[in-house]
mmCIF file of C-alpha atoms and ligand atoms in Angstrom:
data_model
loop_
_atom_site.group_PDB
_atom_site.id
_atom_site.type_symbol
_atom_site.label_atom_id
_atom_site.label_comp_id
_atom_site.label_asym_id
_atom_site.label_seq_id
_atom_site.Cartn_x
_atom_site.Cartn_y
_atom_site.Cartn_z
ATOM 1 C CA UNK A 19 0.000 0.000 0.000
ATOM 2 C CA UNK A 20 2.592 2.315 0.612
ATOM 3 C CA UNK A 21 4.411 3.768 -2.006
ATOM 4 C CA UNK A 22 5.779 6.978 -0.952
ATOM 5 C CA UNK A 23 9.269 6.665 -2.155
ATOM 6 C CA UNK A 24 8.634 7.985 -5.603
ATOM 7 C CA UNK A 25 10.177 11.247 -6.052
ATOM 8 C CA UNK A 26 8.021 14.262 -4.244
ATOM 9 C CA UNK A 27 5.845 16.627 -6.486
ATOM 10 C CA UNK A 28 7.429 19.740 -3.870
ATOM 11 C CA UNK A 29 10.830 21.355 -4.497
ATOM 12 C CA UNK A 30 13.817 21.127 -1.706
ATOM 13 C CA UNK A 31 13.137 25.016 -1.406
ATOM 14 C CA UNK A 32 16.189 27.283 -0.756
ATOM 15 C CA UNK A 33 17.185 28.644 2.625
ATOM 16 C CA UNK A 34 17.845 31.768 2.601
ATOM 17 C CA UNK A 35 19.623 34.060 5.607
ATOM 18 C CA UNK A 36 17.063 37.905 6.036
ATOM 19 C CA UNK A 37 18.397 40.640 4.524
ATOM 20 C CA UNK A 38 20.555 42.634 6.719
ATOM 21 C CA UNK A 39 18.148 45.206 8.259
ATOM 22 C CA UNK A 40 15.030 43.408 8.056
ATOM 23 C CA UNK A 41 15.011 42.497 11.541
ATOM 24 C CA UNK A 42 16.252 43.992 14.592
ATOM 25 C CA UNK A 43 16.910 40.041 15.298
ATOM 26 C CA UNK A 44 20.699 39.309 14.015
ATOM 27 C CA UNK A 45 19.998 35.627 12.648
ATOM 28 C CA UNK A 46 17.275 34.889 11.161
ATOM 29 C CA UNK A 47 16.660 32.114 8.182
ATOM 30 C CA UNK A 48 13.973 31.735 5.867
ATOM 31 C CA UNK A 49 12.585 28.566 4.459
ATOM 32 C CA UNK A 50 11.456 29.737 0.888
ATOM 33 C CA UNK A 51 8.381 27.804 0.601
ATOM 34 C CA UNK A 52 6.800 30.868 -1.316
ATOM 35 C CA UNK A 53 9.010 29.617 -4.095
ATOM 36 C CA UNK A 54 7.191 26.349 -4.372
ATOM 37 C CA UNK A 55 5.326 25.386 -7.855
ATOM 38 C CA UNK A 56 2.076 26.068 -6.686
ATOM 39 C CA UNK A 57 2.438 28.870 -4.444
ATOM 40 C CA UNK A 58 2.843 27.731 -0.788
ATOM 41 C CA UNK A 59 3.986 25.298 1.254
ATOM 42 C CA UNK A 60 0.941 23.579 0.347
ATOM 43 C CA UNK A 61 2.344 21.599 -1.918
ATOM 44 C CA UNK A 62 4.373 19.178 0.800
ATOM 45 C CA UNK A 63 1.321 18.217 2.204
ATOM 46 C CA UNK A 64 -0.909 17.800 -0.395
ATOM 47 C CA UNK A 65 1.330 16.353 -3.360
ATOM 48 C CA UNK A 66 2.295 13.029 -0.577
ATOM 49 C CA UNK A 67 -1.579 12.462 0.340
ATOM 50 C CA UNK A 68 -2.339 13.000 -3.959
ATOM 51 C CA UNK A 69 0.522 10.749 -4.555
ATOM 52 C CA UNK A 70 -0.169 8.405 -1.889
ATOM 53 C CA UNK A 71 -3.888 8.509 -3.011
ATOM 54 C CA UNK A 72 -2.988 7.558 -6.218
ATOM 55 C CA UNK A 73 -0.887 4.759 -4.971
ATOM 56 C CA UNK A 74 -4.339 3.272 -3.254
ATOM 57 C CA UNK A 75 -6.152 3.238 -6.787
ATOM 58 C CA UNK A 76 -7.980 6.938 -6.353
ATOM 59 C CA UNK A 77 -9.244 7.947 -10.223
ATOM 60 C CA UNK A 78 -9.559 11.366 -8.886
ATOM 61 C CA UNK A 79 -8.760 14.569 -6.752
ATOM 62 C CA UNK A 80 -11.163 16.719 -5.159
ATOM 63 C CA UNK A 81 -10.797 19.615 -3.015
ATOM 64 C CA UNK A 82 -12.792 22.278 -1.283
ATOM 65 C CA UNK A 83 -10.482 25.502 -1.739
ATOM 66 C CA UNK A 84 -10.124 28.566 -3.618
ATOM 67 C CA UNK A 85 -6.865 28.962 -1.487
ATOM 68 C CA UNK A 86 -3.209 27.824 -1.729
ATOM 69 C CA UNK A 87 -4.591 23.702 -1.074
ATOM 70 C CA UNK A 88 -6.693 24.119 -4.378
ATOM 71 C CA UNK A 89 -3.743 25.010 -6.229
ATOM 72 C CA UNK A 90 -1.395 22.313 -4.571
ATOM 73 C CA UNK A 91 -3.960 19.974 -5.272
ATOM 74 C CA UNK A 92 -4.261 20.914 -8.664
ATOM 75 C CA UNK A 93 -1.078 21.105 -9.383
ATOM 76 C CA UNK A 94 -0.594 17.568 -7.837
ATOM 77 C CA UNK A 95 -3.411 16.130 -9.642
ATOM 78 C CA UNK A 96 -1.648 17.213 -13.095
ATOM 79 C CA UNK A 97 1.357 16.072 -12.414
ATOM 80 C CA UNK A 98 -0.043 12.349 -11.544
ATOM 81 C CA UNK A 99 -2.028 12.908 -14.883
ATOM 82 C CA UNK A 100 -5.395 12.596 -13.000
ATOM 83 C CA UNK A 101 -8.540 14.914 -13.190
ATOM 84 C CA UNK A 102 -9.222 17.302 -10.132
ATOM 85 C CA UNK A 103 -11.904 19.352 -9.280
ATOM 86 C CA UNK A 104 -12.426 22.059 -6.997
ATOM 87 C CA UNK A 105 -15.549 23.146 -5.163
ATOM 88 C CA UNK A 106 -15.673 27.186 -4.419
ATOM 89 C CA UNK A 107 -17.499 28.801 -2.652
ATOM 90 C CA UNK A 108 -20.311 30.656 -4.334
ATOM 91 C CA UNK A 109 -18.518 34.232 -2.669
ATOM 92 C CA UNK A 110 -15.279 33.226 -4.008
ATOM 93 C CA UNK A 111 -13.961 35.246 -6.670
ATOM 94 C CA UNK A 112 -13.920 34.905 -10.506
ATOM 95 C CA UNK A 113 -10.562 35.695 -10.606
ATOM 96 C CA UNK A 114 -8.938 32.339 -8.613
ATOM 97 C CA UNK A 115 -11.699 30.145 -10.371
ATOM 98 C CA UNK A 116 -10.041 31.084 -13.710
ATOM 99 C CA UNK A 117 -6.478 31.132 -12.352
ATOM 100 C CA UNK A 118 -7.756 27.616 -10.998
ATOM 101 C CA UNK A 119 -9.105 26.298 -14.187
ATOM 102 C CA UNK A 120 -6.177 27.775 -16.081
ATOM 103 C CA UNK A 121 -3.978 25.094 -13.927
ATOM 104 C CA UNK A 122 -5.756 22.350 -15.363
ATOM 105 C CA UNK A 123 -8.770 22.071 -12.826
ATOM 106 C CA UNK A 124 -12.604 21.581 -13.327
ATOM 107 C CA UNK A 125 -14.103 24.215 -11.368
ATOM 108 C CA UNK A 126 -17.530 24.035 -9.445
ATOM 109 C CA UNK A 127 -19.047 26.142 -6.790
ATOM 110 C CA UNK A 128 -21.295 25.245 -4.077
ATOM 111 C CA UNK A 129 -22.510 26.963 -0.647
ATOM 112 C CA UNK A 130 -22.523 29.982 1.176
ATOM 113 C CA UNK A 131 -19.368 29.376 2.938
ATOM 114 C CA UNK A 132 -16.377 26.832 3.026
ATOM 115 C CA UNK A 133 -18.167 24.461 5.501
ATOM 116 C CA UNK A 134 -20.980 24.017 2.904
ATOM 117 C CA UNK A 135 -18.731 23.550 -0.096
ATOM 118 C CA UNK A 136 -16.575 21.217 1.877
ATOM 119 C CA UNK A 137 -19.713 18.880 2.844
ATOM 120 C CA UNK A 138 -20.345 18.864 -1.051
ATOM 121 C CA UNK A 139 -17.071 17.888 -2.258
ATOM 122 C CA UNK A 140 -16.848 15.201 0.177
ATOM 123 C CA UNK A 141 -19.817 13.581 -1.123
ATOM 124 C CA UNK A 142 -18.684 14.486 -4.659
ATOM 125 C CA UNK A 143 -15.572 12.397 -3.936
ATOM 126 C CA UNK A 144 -17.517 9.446 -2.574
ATOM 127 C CA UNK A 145 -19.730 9.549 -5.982
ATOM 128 C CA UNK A 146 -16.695 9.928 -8.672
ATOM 129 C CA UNK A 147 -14.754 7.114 -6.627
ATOM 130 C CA UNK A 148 -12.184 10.347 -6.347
ATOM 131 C CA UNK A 149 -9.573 10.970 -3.437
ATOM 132 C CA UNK A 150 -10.971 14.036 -0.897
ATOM 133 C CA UNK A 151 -7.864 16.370 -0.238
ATOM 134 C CA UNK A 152 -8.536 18.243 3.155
ATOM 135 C CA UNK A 153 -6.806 21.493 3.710
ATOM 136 C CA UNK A 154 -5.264 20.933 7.065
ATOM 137 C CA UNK A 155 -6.364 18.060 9.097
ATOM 138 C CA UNK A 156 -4.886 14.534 7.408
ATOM 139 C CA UNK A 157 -1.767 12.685 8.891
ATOM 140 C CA UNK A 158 -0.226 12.190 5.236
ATOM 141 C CA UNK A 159 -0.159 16.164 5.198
ATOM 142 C CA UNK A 160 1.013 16.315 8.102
ATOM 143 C CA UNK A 161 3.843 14.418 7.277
ATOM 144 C CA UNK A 162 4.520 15.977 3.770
ATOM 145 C CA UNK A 163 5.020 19.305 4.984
ATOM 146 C CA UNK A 164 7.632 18.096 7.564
ATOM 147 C CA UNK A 165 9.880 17.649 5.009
ATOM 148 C CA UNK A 166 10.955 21.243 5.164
ATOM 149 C CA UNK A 167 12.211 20.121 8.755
ATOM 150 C CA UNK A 168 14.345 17.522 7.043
ATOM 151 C CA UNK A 169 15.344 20.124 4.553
ATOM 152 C CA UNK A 170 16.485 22.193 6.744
ATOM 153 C CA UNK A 171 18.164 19.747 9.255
ATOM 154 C CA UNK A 172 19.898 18.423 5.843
ATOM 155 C CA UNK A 173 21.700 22.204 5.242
ATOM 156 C CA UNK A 174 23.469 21.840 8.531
ATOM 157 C CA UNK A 175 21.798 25.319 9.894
ATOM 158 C CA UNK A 176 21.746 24.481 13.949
ATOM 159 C CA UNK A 177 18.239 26.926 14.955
ATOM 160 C CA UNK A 178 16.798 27.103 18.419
ATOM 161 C CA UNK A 179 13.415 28.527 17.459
ATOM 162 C CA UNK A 180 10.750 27.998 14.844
ATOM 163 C CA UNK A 181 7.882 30.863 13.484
ATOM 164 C CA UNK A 182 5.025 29.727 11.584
ATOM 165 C CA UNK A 183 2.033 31.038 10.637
ATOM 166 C CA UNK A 184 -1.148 28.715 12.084
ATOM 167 C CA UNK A 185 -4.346 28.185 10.134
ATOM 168 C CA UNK A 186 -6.137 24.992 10.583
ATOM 169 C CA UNK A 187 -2.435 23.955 11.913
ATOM 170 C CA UNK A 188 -1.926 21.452 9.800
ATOM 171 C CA UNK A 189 1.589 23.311 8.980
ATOM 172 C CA UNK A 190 2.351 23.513 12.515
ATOM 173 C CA UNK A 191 1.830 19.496 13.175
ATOM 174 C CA UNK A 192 4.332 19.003 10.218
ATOM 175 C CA UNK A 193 6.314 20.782 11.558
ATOM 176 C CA UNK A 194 6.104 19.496 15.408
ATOM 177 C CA UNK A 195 6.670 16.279 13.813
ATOM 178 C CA UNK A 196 9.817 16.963 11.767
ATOM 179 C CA UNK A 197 11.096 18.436 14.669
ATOM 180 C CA UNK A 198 10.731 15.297 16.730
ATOM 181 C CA UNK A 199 12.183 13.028 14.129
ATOM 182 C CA UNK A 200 15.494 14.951 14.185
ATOM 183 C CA UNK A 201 15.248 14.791 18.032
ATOM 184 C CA UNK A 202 14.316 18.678 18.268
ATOM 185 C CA UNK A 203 11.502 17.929 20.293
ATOM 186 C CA UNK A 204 12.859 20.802 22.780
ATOM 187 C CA UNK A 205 13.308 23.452 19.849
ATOM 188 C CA UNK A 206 10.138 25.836 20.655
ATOM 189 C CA UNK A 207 7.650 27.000 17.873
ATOM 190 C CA UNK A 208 6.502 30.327 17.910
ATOM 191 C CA UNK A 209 2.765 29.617 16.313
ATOM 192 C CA UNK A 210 1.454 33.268 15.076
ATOM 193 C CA UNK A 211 -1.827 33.888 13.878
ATOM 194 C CA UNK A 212 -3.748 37.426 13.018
ATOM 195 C CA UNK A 213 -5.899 39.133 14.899
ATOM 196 C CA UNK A 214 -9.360 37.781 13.932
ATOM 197 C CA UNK A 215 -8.337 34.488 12.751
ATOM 198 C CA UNK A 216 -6.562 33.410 15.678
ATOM 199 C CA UNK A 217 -8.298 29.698 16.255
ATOM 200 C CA UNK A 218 -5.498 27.881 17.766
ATOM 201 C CA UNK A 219 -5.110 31.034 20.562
ATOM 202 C CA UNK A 220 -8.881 30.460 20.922
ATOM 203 C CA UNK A 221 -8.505 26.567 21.827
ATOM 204 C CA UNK A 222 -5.097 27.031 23.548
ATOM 205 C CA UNK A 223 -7.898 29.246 25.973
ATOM 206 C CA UNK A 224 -10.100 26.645 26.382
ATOM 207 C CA UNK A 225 -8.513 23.672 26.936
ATOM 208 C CA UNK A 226 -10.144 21.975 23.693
ATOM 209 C CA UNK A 227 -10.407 23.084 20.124
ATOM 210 C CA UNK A 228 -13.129 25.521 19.846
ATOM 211 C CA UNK A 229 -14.734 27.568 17.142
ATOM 212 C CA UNK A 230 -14.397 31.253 16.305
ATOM 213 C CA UNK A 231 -18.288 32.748 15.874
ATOM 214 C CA UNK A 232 -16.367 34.507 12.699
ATOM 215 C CA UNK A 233 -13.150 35.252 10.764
ATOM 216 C CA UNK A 234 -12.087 38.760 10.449
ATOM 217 C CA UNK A 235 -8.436 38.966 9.238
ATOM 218 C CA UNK A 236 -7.237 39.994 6.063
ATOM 219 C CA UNK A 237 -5.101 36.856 5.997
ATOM 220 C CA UNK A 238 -7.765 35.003 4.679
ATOM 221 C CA UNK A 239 -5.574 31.660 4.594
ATOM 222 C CA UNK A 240 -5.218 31.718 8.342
ATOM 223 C CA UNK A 241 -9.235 31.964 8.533
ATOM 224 C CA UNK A 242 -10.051 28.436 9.568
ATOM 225 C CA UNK A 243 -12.637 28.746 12.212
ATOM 226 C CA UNK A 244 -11.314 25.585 14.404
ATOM 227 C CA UNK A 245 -7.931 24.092 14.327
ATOM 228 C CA UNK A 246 -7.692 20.536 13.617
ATOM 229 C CA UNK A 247 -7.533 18.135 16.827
ATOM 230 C CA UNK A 248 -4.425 17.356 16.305
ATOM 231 C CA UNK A 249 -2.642 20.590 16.331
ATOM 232 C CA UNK A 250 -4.061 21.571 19.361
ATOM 233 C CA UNK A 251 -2.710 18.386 20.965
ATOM 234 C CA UNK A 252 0.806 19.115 19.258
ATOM 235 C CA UNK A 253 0.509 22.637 20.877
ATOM 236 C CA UNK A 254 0.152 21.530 24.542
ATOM 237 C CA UNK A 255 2.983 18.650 24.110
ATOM 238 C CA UNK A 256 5.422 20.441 22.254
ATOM 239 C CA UNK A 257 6.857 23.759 23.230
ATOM 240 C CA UNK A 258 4.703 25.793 21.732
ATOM 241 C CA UNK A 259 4.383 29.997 21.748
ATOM 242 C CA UNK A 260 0.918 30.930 20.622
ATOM 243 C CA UNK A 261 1.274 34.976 19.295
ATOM 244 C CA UNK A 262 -1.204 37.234 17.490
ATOM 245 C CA UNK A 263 -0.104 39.748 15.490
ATOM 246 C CA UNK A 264 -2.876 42.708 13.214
ATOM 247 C CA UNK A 265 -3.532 42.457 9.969
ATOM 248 C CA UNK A 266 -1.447 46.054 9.544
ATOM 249 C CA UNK A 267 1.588 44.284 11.083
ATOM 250 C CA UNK A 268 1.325 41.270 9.206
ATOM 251 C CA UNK A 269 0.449 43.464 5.548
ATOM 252 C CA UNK A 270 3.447 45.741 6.410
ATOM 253 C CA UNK A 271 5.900 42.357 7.305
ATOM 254 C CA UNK A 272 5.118 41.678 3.520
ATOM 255 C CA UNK A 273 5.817 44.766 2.645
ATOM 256 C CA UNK A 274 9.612 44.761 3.922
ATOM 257 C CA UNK A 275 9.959 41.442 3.248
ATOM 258 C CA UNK A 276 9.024 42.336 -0.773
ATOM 259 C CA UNK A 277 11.604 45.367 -0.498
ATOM 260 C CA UNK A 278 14.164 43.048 1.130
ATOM 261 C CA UNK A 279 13.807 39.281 -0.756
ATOM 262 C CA UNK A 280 11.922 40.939 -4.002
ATOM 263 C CA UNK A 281 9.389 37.664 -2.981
ATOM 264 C CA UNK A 282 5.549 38.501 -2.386
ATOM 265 C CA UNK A 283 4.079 36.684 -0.335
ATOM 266 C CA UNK A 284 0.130 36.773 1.085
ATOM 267 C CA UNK A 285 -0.345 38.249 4.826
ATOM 268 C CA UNK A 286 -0.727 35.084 6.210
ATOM 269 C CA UNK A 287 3.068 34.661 5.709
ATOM 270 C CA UNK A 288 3.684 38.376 6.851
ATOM 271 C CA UNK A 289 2.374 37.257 10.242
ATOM 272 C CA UNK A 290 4.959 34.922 10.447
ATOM 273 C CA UNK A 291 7.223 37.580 9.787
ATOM 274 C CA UNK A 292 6.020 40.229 11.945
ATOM 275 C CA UNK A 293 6.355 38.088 14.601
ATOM 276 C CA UNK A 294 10.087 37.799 15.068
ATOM 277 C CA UNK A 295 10.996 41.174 16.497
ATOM 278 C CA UNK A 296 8.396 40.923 18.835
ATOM 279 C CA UNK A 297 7.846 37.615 20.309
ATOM 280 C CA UNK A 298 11.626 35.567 18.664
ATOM 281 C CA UNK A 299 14.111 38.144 20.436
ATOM 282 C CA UNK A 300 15.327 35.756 23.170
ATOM 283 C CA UNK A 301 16.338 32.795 20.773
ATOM 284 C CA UNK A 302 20.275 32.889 18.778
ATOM 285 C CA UNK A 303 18.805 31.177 15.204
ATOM 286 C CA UNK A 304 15.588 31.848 14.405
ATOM 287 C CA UNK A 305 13.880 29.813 11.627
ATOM 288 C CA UNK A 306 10.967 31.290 9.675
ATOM 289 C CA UNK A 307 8.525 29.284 7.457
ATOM 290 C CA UNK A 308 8.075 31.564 4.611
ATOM 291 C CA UNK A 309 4.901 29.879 3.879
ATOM 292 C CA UNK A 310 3.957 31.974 0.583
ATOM 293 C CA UNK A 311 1.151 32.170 -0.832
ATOM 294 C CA UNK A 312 -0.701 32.989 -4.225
ATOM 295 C CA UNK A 313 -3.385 35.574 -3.062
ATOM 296 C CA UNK A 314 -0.831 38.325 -3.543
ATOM 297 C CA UNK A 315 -0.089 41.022 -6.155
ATOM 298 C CA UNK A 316 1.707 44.676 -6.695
ATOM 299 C CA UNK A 317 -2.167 46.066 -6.828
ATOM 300 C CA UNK A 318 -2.961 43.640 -3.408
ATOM 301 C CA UNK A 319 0.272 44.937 -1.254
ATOM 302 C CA UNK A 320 -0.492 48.325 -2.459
ATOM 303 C CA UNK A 321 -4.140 48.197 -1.752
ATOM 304 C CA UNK A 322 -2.854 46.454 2.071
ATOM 305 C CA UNK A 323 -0.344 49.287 2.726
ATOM 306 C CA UNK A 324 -1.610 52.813 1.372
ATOM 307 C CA UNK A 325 -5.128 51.753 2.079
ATOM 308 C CA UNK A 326 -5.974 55.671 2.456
ATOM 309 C CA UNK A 327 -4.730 56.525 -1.127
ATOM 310 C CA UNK A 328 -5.986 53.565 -2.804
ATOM 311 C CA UNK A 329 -9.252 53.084 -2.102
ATOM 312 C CA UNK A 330 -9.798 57.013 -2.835
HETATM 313 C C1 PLP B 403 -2.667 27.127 4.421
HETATM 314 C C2 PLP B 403 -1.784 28.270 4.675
HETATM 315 C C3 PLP B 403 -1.391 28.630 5.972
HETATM 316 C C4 PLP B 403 -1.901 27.918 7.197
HETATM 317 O O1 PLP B 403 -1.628 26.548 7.167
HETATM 318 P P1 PLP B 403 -2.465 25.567 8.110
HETATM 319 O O2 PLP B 403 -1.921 24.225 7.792
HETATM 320 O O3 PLP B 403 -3.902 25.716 7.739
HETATM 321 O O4 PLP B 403 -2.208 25.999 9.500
HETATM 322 C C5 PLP B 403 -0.518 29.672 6.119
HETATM 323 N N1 PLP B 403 -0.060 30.359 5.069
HETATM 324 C C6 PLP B 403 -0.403 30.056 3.811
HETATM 325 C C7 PLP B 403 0.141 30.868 2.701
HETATM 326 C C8 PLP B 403 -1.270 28.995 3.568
HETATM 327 O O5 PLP B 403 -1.611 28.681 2.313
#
């Protein structure tokens, strides 16, 4: 059943030291996920469950998202040579179900919000015989996007602190569990989420996962209402530092970081970055997760950062 040894659909990503400047912090390294094929780091994740999918006799790929998992997803499905469709939202926008279609997927939209269209392309999966892709909460992705920890580990660059942004945290337990495999289960992880979007803060509160009446961040990629199970369990065994940062911090982190790399990359992956003044100032190495994104543009970061001249 297993078959995961073929080669990986993701790209061994480059690591890159900031830009001196960027960061009152004196060493900090990027993992360049932005630079993946399809966007984001997405495409760990979601290329070994595709693959492994594959493997297990699935005919094809479904997904519910007009975000960076569509597009790994798509872009995985392609690459295996097998059809994928994605269900949207009926509020998502033209634009990404073009830019989606233009990658090779059938595009259909379903539901008010991402909970409906999700319920529909499960059941659209179980008709077509087709493999459902979740966005955060699956083991296989879990374990694809710890790769970057082996990655990284591999380059020989010794870190005592990780920042990530945290969604639906399915990043995060990839990268809890890369961590533990290279016996870095005492290297903390500095999990940042927006302002409005901050679901794993929300559980961390609790005690259990919970979920947010609404999402209200710009980082739209972040806006899972509940974490998955999992993460939240990863958060209260590993060393784990739960930060929010605002949208305006995390739009002007992508800002500096455009200026400084020449890489755009969406606010969900600013919040990462604004993070590491603030809450990444005790630790010598600090590793970022530069997650990426492809809900960015010149008119976007303009629109995020001279909001007052723009929208005149
Ligand atoms: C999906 C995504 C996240 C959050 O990942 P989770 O696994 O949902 O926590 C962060 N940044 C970008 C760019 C993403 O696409």
């Amino acid at each position: 059943m297993t078959n995961v040894s073929v080669k990986a659909l993701h790209q061994n990503t480059p690591l890159l030291r900031a830009a001196p400047g960027l960061f009152d912090h004196p060493e900090v390294w990027f993992k360049m996920d932005a630079l993946q094929p399809s966007g984001s780091f997405k495409l760990r994740g979601v290329g070994r469950l595709v693959q492994q999918s594959a493997a297990d006799g699935a005919k094809a790929i479904v997904c519910a998202s007009g975000g960076n998992a569509g597009f790994a997803a798509t872009h995985a499905a392609v690459a295996l040579g097998l059809p994928v469709a994605i269900v949207l939202p009926l509020t998502s926008s033209a634009a990404v179900a073009e830019r989606l279609a233009a990658c090779g997927a059938e595009v259909l939209r379903h539901g008010a919000v991402w909970d409906e269209a999700h319920a529909f392309a499960v059941r659209l999966a179980a008709e077509r015989g087709a493999a459902y892709v979740h966005p955060f909460d699956h083991p296989l992705l879990w374990a694809g996007h710890s790769t970057l920890v082996d990655e990284v580990v591999d380059a020989g660059i010794g870190f005592d602190a990780v920042v990530t942004a945290v969604g639906g945290g399915g990043l995060f337990c990839g990268i809890v569990e890369g961590l533990r495999r290279h016996g870095l289960g005492q290297v903390p992880v500095i999990a940042v989420e927006t302002e409005g979007a901050a679901s794993l803060h929300a559980a961390l509160a609790a005690g259990e996962p919970v979920s947010l009446p609404a999402i209200t961040s710009i980082a739209t990629s972040l806006g899972a209402r509940r974490v998955a199970n999992e993460a939240f369990e990863r958060a209260r065994s590993h060393p784990t530092l739960a930060v929010q940062v605002s949208d305006a911090e995390a739009t002007a982190a992508c800002l500096r970081f455009a200026q400084a790399h020449r890489v755009l990359v969406e606010p969900a992956c600013g919040a990462a970055l604004a993070a590491v003044d603030r809450h990444a100032r005790g630790f010598r190495r600090v590793l970022v997760e530069v997650c990426g994104g492809m809900g960015v543009s010149l008119e976007l970061l303009r629109s995020w950062t001279e909001p007052a001249t723009i929208k005149a």
